Amino acid sequence: MTSKLLRGRTLSFLRWPEAIDDHTAWRCEEDGGLLIDGGKIVAVGPYAEVAKRAGAGVETIDHRPHLILPGFIDAHVHFPQMQVIASYGAELLDWLNKYTFPEETKFRNAQHGRRIARLFLDEMLRHGTTTVAAYCSVHKSSAEAFFAESHDRNMLNIAGKVMMDRNAPDGVLDTPQTGYDDSKALIAEWHGKGRQLYAITPRFAITSSPEQMEMAGALCREHPDLHMQTHLSENHAEIVFTQELYPWSRDYTDIYEHYGLLGRKSLFGHCIHLSEREADALSQSGSVAVFCPTSNLFLGSGLFDYQRYRRREKPLRIAAATDVGGGTNYSMLRTLDEGYKVIALNGEKLNPFQSFWQLTRGNAEALSVADKVGTLDEGTDADIVVLDAHATPAMRLRMETVETLAEELFLLQTLGDDRAVREVYVAGRPAKSAIAA
Ligand SMILES: [Zn+2]
């Protein structure tokens, strides 16, 4: 018997909440029920109704008074950087050379890759994140390690071996041909195996030669259903160097455009310093700009103009992400707390419903996986997070004065972290409680 019935306060989004009182944008049941069978959500609604449908004898797990939401989604993260996070004193290019590339060199060792992949996915689940779009290292074995661990956990994850053939130490370089061949082999082995999805992953234009960019474009043409992920317009020195390397380009985005890398499944990390032309190009192609607030603050890269990107005549599709190890926290709650502050520095606000939409349905739509995860819709996979707004003494005290769901969500975002994550379900199986502390 694989079915189980969760009881608690269910919250799921139907669309972007235009305002804090846009009540038809989400559905919340104060005494909700969620019936899971075969790893999928088969019924959701008021507990009494769902319990009747479940029948007697179904295992019931009572999560009251906690909130039951779709699992969080992290749209840009580097799993080999768990021992890079919290590295002091550098901007992007120095940070890559001084800390990141030497660390990623260690992933030549397949055992190291397997160990870090295991610890990384444990950490994601402990923080309530059930889906990531992950960069592996340049080494094929790092992607194999990631997918093997992800598949063991039955998680829906998107990942790819980084392609990079210049401007980095030898230990993290491939060639246009080996980058292509290794990607091809990984796609054949892992894309569509269980819940695994492959992303073609040229690191960024600085570390890929024109020949490698051609190969990345060829992979995208040969596999139009795959994701493509890379970095774009994060830091001023990066932008200047990129344009020196591709002197014919109109701007940074034009390079990716030239090689056929824009599209609805293309994820561009950062997108901070875009020109209007670049934003138009991303918008017209349906490409996704990935907002990584803790990373952008930590590396001093700049302020992503979230609300302006959404509001412009040609709006951008936006995802949110930790960007660990440039990012400073594994938690998507911590990430949206910093996101709120970045948006505030741009003179705007992101209300708590918009934040939680972004963490769940918004990121699922941006990653084109909303038919599977990111909501509590019947028929989707049962990837779920259970949140406790009373998780710490400070949260308990603050909750004494909280009266509305909006206030509770904002408290969770502002004060919450992994301690607020009571349980996580991956395809209906308890995942957080299954991890040894
Ligand atoms: Zn990144």
mmCIF file of C-alpha atoms in Angstrom, residues 35-374:
data_model
loop_
_atom_site.group_PDB
_atom_site.id
_atom_site.type_symbol
_atom_site.label_atom_id
_atom_site.label_comp_id
_atom_site.label_asym_id
_atom_site.label_seq_id
_atom_site.Cartn_x
_atom_site.Cartn_y
_atom_site.Cartn_z
ATOM 1 C CA LEU A 35 -3.929 12.118 -0.809
ATOM 2 C CA ILE A 36 -0.819 10.552 -2.307
ATOM 3 C CA ASP A 37 -0.740 7.331 -4.267
ATOM 4 C CA GLY A 38 2.052 5.876 -6.349
ATOM 5 C CA GLY A 39 4.196 8.976 -5.766
ATOM 6 C CA LYS A 40 1.528 11.315 -7.141
ATOM 7 C CA ILE A 41 -1.038 13.672 -5.679
ATOM 8 C CA VAL A 42 -4.399 12.086 -6.382
ATOM 9 C CA ALA A 43 -6.668 14.356 -4.342
ATOM 10 C CA VAL A 44 -6.397 17.689 -2.571
ATOM 11 C CA GLY A 45 -8.997 19.783 -0.770
ATOM 12 C CA PRO A 46 -10.772 20.050 2.572
ATOM 13 C CA TYR A 47 -9.574 17.205 4.818
ATOM 14 C CA ALA A 48 -13.066 15.817 5.426
ATOM 15 C CA GLU A 49 -13.696 15.394 1.696
ATOM 16 C CA VAL A 50 -10.282 13.961 0.865
ATOM 17 C CA ALA A 51 -10.458 11.570 3.841
ATOM 18 C CA LYS A 52 -13.832 10.304 2.628
ATOM 19 C CA ARG A 53 -12.352 9.658 -0.796
ATOM 20 C CA ALA A 54 -9.287 7.953 0.715
ATOM 21 C CA GLY A 55 -11.428 5.482 2.581
ATOM 22 C CA ALA A 56 -10.674 3.704 5.817
ATOM 23 C CA GLY A 57 -7.292 2.213 6.530
ATOM 24 C CA VAL A 58 -5.181 4.712 4.603
ATOM 25 C CA GLU A 59 -2.099 5.866 6.528
ATOM 26 C CA THR A 60 -2.742 9.405 7.765
ATOM 27 C CA ILE A 61 0.057 11.774 8.735
ATOM 28 C CA ASP A 62 -1.119 14.733 10.743
ATOM 29 C CA HIS A 63 0.988 17.822 10.083
ATOM 30 C CA ARG A 64 -1.386 20.291 11.722
ATOM 31 C CA PRO A 65 -0.891 23.192 12.390
ATOM 32 C CA HIS A 66 1.903 23.328 9.818
ATOM 33 C CA LEU A 67 1.729 24.482 6.218
ATOM 34 C CA ILE A 68 1.914 21.936 3.391
ATOM 35 C CA LEU A 69 3.331 23.408 0.180
ATOM 36 C CA PRO A 70 4.892 22.147 -3.026
ATOM 37 C CA GLY A 71 8.624 21.479 -2.506
ATOM 38 C CA PHE A 72 10.938 24.397 -3.223
ATOM 39 C CA ILE A 73 12.813 24.658 -6.508
ATOM 40 C CA ASP A 74 16.334 26.075 -6.871
ATOM 41 C CA ALA A 75 16.932 27.151 -10.471
ATOM 42 C CA HIS A 76 20.728 27.615 -10.391
ATOM 43 C CA VAL A 77 23.232 25.936 -8.083
ATOM 44 C CA HIS A 78 26.728 24.428 -8.345
ATOM 45 C CA PHE A 79 26.912 21.147 -6.467
ATOM 46 C CA PRO A 80 30.763 20.972 -6.585
ATOM 47 C CA GLN A 81 31.002 24.217 -4.625
ATOM 48 C CA MET A 82 30.013 22.993 -1.161
ATOM 49 C CA GLN A 83 33.580 23.667 -0.018
ATOM 50 C CA VAL A 84 33.718 27.016 -1.856
ATOM 51 C CA ILE A 85 30.769 28.607 -0.064
ATOM 52 C CA ALA A 86 31.977 31.207 2.466
ATOM 53 C CA SER A 87 35.252 32.052 0.674
ATOM 54 C CA TYR A 88 36.430 35.527 1.569
ATOM 55 C CA GLY A 89 37.248 38.654 -0.328
ATOM 56 C CA ALA A 90 36.931 38.477 -4.100
ATOM 57 C CA GLU A 91 34.742 39.551 -6.996
ATOM 58 C CA LEU A 92 33.557 37.091 -9.612
ATOM 59 C CA LEU A 93 36.615 36.496 -11.803
ATOM 60 C CA ASP A 94 39.106 36.403 -8.914
ATOM 61 C CA TRP A 95 36.720 34.263 -6.892
ATOM 62 C CA LEU A 96 36.552 31.730 -9.741
ATOM 63 C CA ASN A 97 40.340 31.622 -10.161
ATOM 64 C CA LYS A 98 41.262 31.671 -6.510
ATOM 65 C CA TYR A 99 38.635 29.362 -5.015
ATOM 66 C CA THR A 100 36.246 27.753 -7.463
ATOM 67 C CA PHE A 101 38.422 26.336 -10.218
ATOM 68 C CA PRO A 102 40.938 24.754 -7.786
ATOM 69 C CA GLU A 103 38.049 23.224 -5.822
ATOM 70 C CA GLU A 104 36.346 21.861 -8.943
ATOM 71 C CA THR A 105 39.672 20.265 -9.954
ATOM 72 C CA LYS A 106 39.135 17.793 -7.090
ATOM 73 C CA PHE A 107 36.183 16.320 -8.978
ATOM 74 C CA ARG A 108 38.650 14.471 -11.208
ATOM 75 C CA ASN A 109 38.323 11.958 -8.398
ATOM 76 C CA ALA A 110 35.017 10.137 -8.910
ATOM 77 C CA GLN A 111 34.820 9.138 -5.240
ATOM 78 C CA HIS A 112 34.981 12.780 -4.206
ATOM 79 C CA GLY A 113 32.206 13.590 -6.682
ATOM 80 C CA ARG A 114 29.992 10.859 -5.305
ATOM 81 C CA ARG A 115 30.537 11.970 -1.713
ATOM 82 C CA ILE A 116 29.759 15.621 -2.433
ATOM 83 C CA ALA A 117 26.744 14.757 -4.609
ATOM 84 C CA ARG A 118 25.310 12.730 -1.742
ATOM 85 C CA LEU A 119 25.903 15.462 0.829
ATOM 86 C CA PHE A 120 24.614 18.122 -1.542
ATOM 87 C CA LEU A 121 21.281 16.412 -2.173
ATOM 88 C CA ASP A 122 20.931 15.705 1.547
ATOM 89 C CA GLU A 123 21.422 19.416 2.182
ATOM 90 C CA MET A 124 18.863 20.371 -0.461
ATOM 91 C CA LEU A 125 16.251 18.095 1.082
ATOM 92 C CA ARG A 126 17.006 19.287 4.610
ATOM 93 C CA HIS A 127 16.234 22.810 3.362
ATOM 94 C CA GLY A 128 12.977 21.829 1.662
ATOM 95 C CA THR A 129 14.285 21.957 -1.904
ATOM 96 C CA THR A 130 13.050 19.035 -3.971
ATOM 97 C CA THR A 131 14.193 20.121 -7.462
ATOM 98 C CA VAL A 132 17.360 21.895 -8.596
ATOM 99 C CA ALA A 133 18.946 22.955 -11.864
ATOM 100 C CA ALA A 134 22.536 22.068 -11.047
ATOM 101 C CA TYR A 135 25.926 22.637 -12.588
ATOM 102 C CA CYS A 136 28.299 19.717 -12.162
ATOM 103 C CA SER A 137 32.054 20.107 -12.738
ATOM 104 C CA VAL A 138 33.704 19.667 -16.141
ATOM 105 C CA HIS A 139 34.327 16.016 -15.341
ATOM 106 C CA LYS A 140 31.885 13.512 -16.767
ATOM 107 C CA SER A 141 32.106 11.485 -13.549
ATOM 108 C CA SER A 142 30.767 14.437 -11.520
ATOM 109 C CA ALA A 143 27.544 14.417 -13.558
ATOM 110 C CA GLU A 144 27.338 10.635 -13.272
ATOM 111 C CA ALA A 145 27.698 10.965 -9.506
ATOM 112 C CA PHE A 146 25.021 13.642 -9.329
ATOM 113 C CA PHE A 147 22.515 11.739 -11.437
ATOM 114 C CA ALA A 148 23.163 8.453 -9.638
ATOM 115 C CA GLU A 149 22.491 10.059 -6.250
ATOM 116 C CA SER A 150 19.473 11.958 -7.577
ATOM 117 C CA HIS A 151 18.039 8.832 -9.187
ATOM 118 C CA ASP A 152 18.533 6.864 -5.950
ATOM 119 C CA ARG A 153 16.405 9.480 -4.184
ATOM 120 C CA ASN A 154 13.870 9.551 -7.029
ATOM 121 C CA MET A 155 14.232 13.352 -7.205
ATOM 122 C CA LEU A 156 13.296 15.418 -10.263
ATOM 123 C CA ASN A 157 16.547 17.226 -10.982
ATOM 124 C CA ILE A 158 18.050 19.006 -13.955
ATOM 125 C CA ALA A 159 21.838 18.919 -14.299
ATOM 126 C CA GLY A 160 24.704 18.916 -16.712
ATOM 127 C CA LYS A 161 28.416 18.530 -17.004
ATOM 128 C CA VAL A 162 29.987 21.955 -17.392
ATOM 129 C CA MET A 163 31.625 22.601 -20.750
ATOM 130 C CA MET A 164 34.753 24.787 -20.469
ATOM 131 C CA ASP A 165 37.866 24.669 -22.631
ATOM 132 C CA ARG A 166 39.851 27.836 -21.862
ATOM 133 C CA ASN A 167 40.738 30.518 -19.286
ATOM 134 C CA ALA A 168 40.917 28.062 -16.399
ATOM 135 C CA PRO A 169 43.464 25.552 -15.024
ATOM 136 C CA ASP A 170 44.080 22.352 -17.010
ATOM 137 C CA GLY A 171 42.380 20.232 -14.343
ATOM 138 C CA VAL A 172 38.988 21.745 -15.176
ATOM 139 C CA LEU A 173 39.232 21.925 -18.959
ATOM 140 C CA ASP A 174 37.707 19.763 -21.651
ATOM 141 C CA THR A 175 37.987 20.320 -25.406
ATOM 142 C CA PRO A 176 35.240 21.151 -27.888
ATOM 143 C CA GLN A 177 35.191 17.498 -28.933
ATOM 144 C CA THR A 178 35.388 15.842 -25.489
ATOM 145 C CA GLY A 179 32.874 18.333 -24.081
ATOM 146 C CA TYR A 180 30.495 17.380 -26.884
ATOM 147 C CA ASP A 181 31.146 13.635 -26.618
ATOM 148 C CA ASP A 182 30.816 13.515 -22.826
ATOM 149 C CA SER A 183 27.608 15.562 -22.922
ATOM 150 C CA LYS A 184 26.212 13.283 -25.610
ATOM 151 C CA ALA A 185 27.015 10.154 -23.581
ATOM 152 C CA LEU A 186 25.479 11.635 -20.425
ATOM 153 C CA ILE A 187 22.320 12.617 -22.311
ATOM 154 C CA ALA A 188 22.006 9.079 -23.658
ATOM 155 C CA GLU A 189 22.509 7.552 -20.243
ATOM 156 C CA TRP A 190 20.605 9.916 -17.976
ATOM 157 C CA HIS A 191 18.119 12.177 -19.739
ATOM 158 C CA GLY A 192 14.653 10.830 -19.063
ATOM 159 C CA LYS A 193 15.915 8.031 -16.816
ATOM 160 C CA GLY A 194 13.385 8.079 -13.981
ATOM 161 C CA ARG A 195 12.965 11.755 -13.139
ATOM 162 C CA GLN A 196 16.396 12.914 -14.369
ATOM 163 C CA LEU A 197 16.690 15.704 -16.940
ATOM 164 C CA TYR A 198 19.880 16.784 -18.673
ATOM 165 C CA ALA A 199 20.906 20.407 -19.224
ATOM 166 C CA ILE A 200 23.512 21.381 -21.815
ATOM 167 C CA THR A 201 25.860 23.470 -19.663
ATOM 168 C CA PRO A 202 28.511 25.718 -21.224
ATOM 169 C CA ARG A 203 29.806 27.487 -18.100
ATOM 170 C CA PHE A 204 29.919 30.933 -19.724
ATOM 171 C CA ALA A 205 31.391 32.645 -22.762
ATOM 172 C CA ILE A 206 34.711 33.405 -21.045
ATOM 173 C CA THR A 207 35.549 29.739 -20.493
ATOM 174 C CA SER A 208 34.234 28.450 -23.819
ATOM 175 C CA SER A 209 36.077 28.999 -27.110
ATOM 176 C CA PRO A 210 34.048 29.826 -30.222
ATOM 177 C CA GLU A 211 34.561 26.192 -31.291
ATOM 178 C CA GLN A 212 33.029 24.967 -28.038
ATOM 179 C CA MET A 213 30.143 27.407 -28.319
ATOM 180 C CA GLU A 214 29.465 25.928 -31.783
ATOM 181 C CA MET A 215 29.364 22.486 -30.175
ATOM 182 C CA ALA A 216 26.986 23.663 -27.458
ATOM 183 C CA GLY A 217 24.724 25.082 -30.168
ATOM 184 C CA ALA A 218 24.905 21.770 -32.045
ATOM 185 C CA LEU A 219 23.844 19.891 -28.892
ATOM 186 C CA CYS A 220 20.866 22.249 -28.490
ATOM 187 C CA ARG A 221 19.837 21.684 -32.104
ATOM 188 C CA GLU A 222 20.196 17.921 -31.780
ATOM 189 C CA HIS A 223 18.250 17.868 -28.490
ATOM 190 C CA PRO A 224 15.697 20.685 -28.667
ATOM 191 C CA ASP A 225 13.806 19.275 -25.667
ATOM 192 C CA LEU A 226 16.775 19.720 -23.327
ATOM 193 C CA HIS A 227 17.513 22.620 -21.030
ATOM 194 C CA MET A 228 20.528 24.850 -21.612
ATOM 195 C CA GLN A 229 22.067 26.708 -18.673
ATOM 196 C CA THR A 230 24.841 29.264 -18.490
ATOM 197 C CA HIS A 231 25.826 32.594 -16.908
ATOM 198 C CA LEU A 232 25.101 36.052 -18.329
ATOM 199 C CA SER A 233 25.911 39.615 -17.316
ATOM 200 C CA GLU A 234 26.830 39.098 -13.687
ATOM 201 C CA ASN A 235 29.746 41.482 -13.175
ATOM 202 C CA HIS A 236 31.243 44.477 -14.998
ATOM 203 C CA ALA A 237 34.757 43.027 -15.374
ATOM 204 C CA GLU A 238 33.207 39.815 -16.713
ATOM 205 C CA ILE A 239 31.218 41.755 -19.312
ATOM 206 C CA VAL A 240 34.305 43.697 -20.500
ATOM 207 C CA PHE A 241 36.431 40.536 -20.779
ATOM 208 C CA THR A 242 33.653 38.674 -22.595
ATOM 209 C CA GLN A 243 33.346 41.383 -25.220
ATOM 210 C CA GLU A 244 37.134 41.337 -25.722
ATOM 211 C CA LEU A 245 36.923 37.608 -26.399
ATOM 212 C CA TYR A 246 34.041 38.021 -28.854
ATOM 213 C CA PRO A 247 34.831 41.419 -30.429
ATOM 214 C CA TRP A 248 32.213 41.028 -33.170
ATOM 215 C CA SER A 249 29.349 40.761 -30.664
ATOM 216 C CA ARG A 250 26.840 43.581 -30.148
ATOM 217 C CA ASP A 251 26.674 42.728 -26.458
ATOM 218 C CA TYR A 252 27.062 39.726 -24.124
ATOM 219 C CA THR A 253 23.648 38.237 -24.930
ATOM 220 C CA ASP A 254 24.422 38.457 -28.643
ATOM 221 C CA ILE A 255 27.144 35.802 -28.190
ATOM 222 C CA TYR A 256 24.685 33.219 -26.877
ATOM 223 C CA GLU A 257 22.158 34.328 -29.491
ATOM 224 C CA HIS A 258 24.740 33.845 -32.260
ATOM 225 C CA TYR A 259 25.353 30.229 -31.245
ATOM 226 C CA GLY A 260 21.651 29.408 -30.974
ATOM 227 C CA LEU A 261 21.523 29.141 -27.193
ATOM 228 C CA LEU A 262 18.439 31.284 -26.484
ATOM 229 C CA GLY A 263 15.034 29.688 -26.018
ATOM 230 C CA ARG A 264 12.274 28.711 -23.635
ATOM 231 C CA LYS A 265 14.404 26.084 -21.917
ATOM 232 C CA SER A 266 17.465 28.333 -21.656
ATOM 233 C CA LEU A 267 18.373 29.443 -18.135
ATOM 234 C CA PHE A 268 20.668 32.444 -17.784
ATOM 235 C CA GLY A 269 22.146 32.933 -14.342
ATOM 236 C CA HIS A 270 22.263 36.532 -13.038
ATOM 237 C CA CYS A 271 21.275 38.878 -15.942
ATOM 238 C CA ILE A 272 22.007 41.900 -13.765
ATOM 239 C CA HIS A 273 23.463 44.478 -16.159
ATOM 240 C CA LEU A 274 21.368 43.852 -19.276
ATOM 241 C CA SER A 275 20.807 46.535 -21.918
ATOM 242 C CA GLU A 276 17.271 47.029 -23.190
ATOM 243 C CA ARG A 277 18.244 45.216 -26.390
ATOM 244 C CA GLU A 278 19.491 42.238 -24.413
ATOM 245 C CA ALA A 279 16.354 42.110 -22.272
ATOM 246 C CA ASP A 280 14.246 42.271 -25.455
ATOM 247 C CA ALA A 281 16.215 39.386 -26.962
ATOM 248 C CA LEU A 282 15.731 37.260 -23.860
ATOM 249 C CA SER A 283 12.042 38.114 -23.724
ATOM 250 C CA GLN A 284 11.359 37.419 -27.384
ATOM 251 C CA SER A 285 13.061 34.028 -27.200
ATOM 252 C CA GLY A 286 11.260 33.120 -23.950
ATOM 253 C CA SER A 287 14.612 32.665 -22.199
ATOM 254 C CA VAL A 288 14.720 32.681 -18.405
ATOM 255 C CA ALA A 289 16.674 35.177 -16.264
ATOM 256 C CA VAL A 290 17.706 33.570 -12.978
ATOM 257 C CA PHE A 291 17.781 35.812 -9.914
ATOM 258 C CA CYS A 292 20.478 34.787 -7.403
ATOM 259 C CA PRO A 293 20.270 37.399 -4.642
ATOM 260 C CA THR A 294 22.622 36.008 -1.978
ATOM 261 C CA SER A 295 25.308 35.455 -4.587
ATOM 262 C CA ASN A 296 24.853 38.864 -6.174
ATOM 263 C CA LEU A 297 25.182 40.559 -2.783
ATOM 264 C CA PHE A 298 28.054 38.361 -1.581
ATOM 265 C CA LEU A 299 30.206 38.877 -4.678
ATOM 266 C CA GLY A 300 29.139 42.521 -4.953
ATOM 267 C CA SER A 301 27.848 41.886 -8.465
ATOM 268 C CA GLY A 302 24.794 44.159 -8.492
ATOM 269 C CA LEU A 303 21.047 44.393 -7.987
ATOM 270 C CA PHE A 304 18.751 42.324 -10.212
ATOM 271 C CA ASP A 305 15.807 44.547 -11.150
ATOM 272 C CA TYR A 306 13.079 41.948 -10.622
ATOM 273 C CA GLN A 307 9.977 44.112 -10.755
ATOM 274 C CA ARG A 308 11.150 46.171 -13.721
ATOM 275 C CA TYR A 309 11.972 42.980 -15.644
ATOM 276 C CA ARG A 310 8.477 41.685 -14.927
ATOM 277 C CA ARG A 311 6.765 44.969 -15.780
ATOM 278 C CA ARG A 312 8.548 45.906 -18.987
ATOM 279 C CA GLU A 313 6.635 45.835 -22.250
ATOM 280 C CA LYS A 314 8.533 42.694 -23.197
ATOM 281 C CA PRO A 315 8.682 41.011 -19.784
ATOM 282 C CA LEU A 316 11.293 38.485 -18.769
ATOM 283 C CA ARG A 317 10.552 35.026 -17.484
ATOM 284 C CA ILE A 318 12.238 34.892 -14.086
ATOM 285 C CA ALA A 319 13.420 32.107 -11.796
ATOM 286 C CA ALA A 320 15.062 32.387 -8.372
ATOM 287 C CA ALA A 321 18.071 30.474 -7.117
ATOM 288 C CA THR A 322 20.737 30.139 -4.450
ATOM 289 C CA ASP A 323 23.790 29.975 -6.768
ATOM 290 C CA VAL A 324 25.728 28.149 -4.052
ATOM 291 C CA GLY A 325 28.766 28.483 -3.709
ATOM 292 C CA GLY A 326 28.692 32.144 -4.849
ATOM 293 C CA GLY A 327 25.423 32.152 -2.955
ATOM 294 C CA THR A 328 25.672 32.016 0.800
ATOM 295 C CA ASN A 329 22.812 29.789 1.879
ATOM 296 C CA TYR A 330 21.195 26.536 0.763
ATOM 297 C CA SER A 331 17.768 27.718 1.889
ATOM 298 C CA MET A 332 15.293 29.151 -0.594
ATOM 299 C CA LEU A 333 13.662 30.949 2.365
ATOM 300 C CA ARG A 334 16.953 32.729 3.108
ATOM 301 C CA THR A 335 17.324 33.374 -0.635
ATOM 302 C CA LEU A 336 13.969 35.120 -0.953
ATOM 303 C CA ASP A 337 14.667 37.093 2.212
ATOM 304 C CA GLU A 338 17.758 38.520 0.521
ATOM 305 C CA GLY A 339 15.765 38.821 -2.705
ATOM 306 C CA TYR A 340 13.257 40.999 -0.918
ATOM 307 C CA LYS A 341 16.094 43.312 0.161
ATOM 308 C CA VAL A 342 17.625 43.510 -3.313
ATOM 309 C CA ILE A 343 14.216 44.426 -4.714
ATOM 310 C CA ALA A 344 13.790 46.973 -1.898
ATOM 311 C CA LEU A 345 17.087 48.610 -2.900
ATOM 312 C CA ASN A 346 15.566 49.029 -6.353
ATOM 313 C CA GLY A 347 12.695 50.902 -4.706
ATOM 314 C CA GLU A 348 10.155 48.091 -5.027
ATOM 315 C CA LYS A 349 8.585 45.372 -2.893
ATOM 316 C CA LEU A 350 7.890 41.685 -3.444
ATOM 317 C CA ASN A 351 4.927 40.615 -1.349
ATOM 318 C CA PRO A 352 5.073 37.259 0.469
ATOM 319 C CA PHE A 353 2.580 35.559 -1.841
ATOM 320 C CA GLN A 354 4.711 36.560 -4.814
ATOM 321 C CA SER A 355 7.797 35.177 -3.024
ATOM 322 C CA PHE A 356 6.209 31.813 -2.302
ATOM 323 C CA TRP A 357 4.754 31.695 -5.816
ATOM 324 C CA GLN A 358 8.301 32.204 -7.106
ATOM 325 C CA LEU A 359 9.767 29.436 -4.919
ATOM 326 C CA THR A 360 7.190 26.919 -6.101
ATOM 327 C CA ARG A 361 5.008 27.390 -9.166
ATOM 328 C CA GLY A 362 6.996 30.330 -10.534
ATOM 329 C CA ASN A 363 10.245 28.397 -10.616
ATOM 330 C CA ALA A 364 8.461 25.313 -11.944
ATOM 331 C CA GLU A 365 7.023 27.349 -14.827
ATOM 332 C CA ALA A 366 10.391 28.960 -15.511
ATOM 333 C CA LEU A 367 11.988 25.504 -15.672
ATOM 334 C CA SER A 368 9.108 24.144 -17.815
ATOM 335 C CA VAL A 369 8.304 21.443 -15.241
ATOM 336 C CA ALA A 370 5.043 22.857 -13.832
ATOM 337 C CA ASP A 371 3.122 19.889 -15.247
ATOM 338 C CA LYS A 372 5.068 17.695 -12.790
ATOM 339 C CA VAL A 373 6.054 19.775 -9.740
ATOM 340 C CA GLY A 374 5.596 23.188 -8.137
#
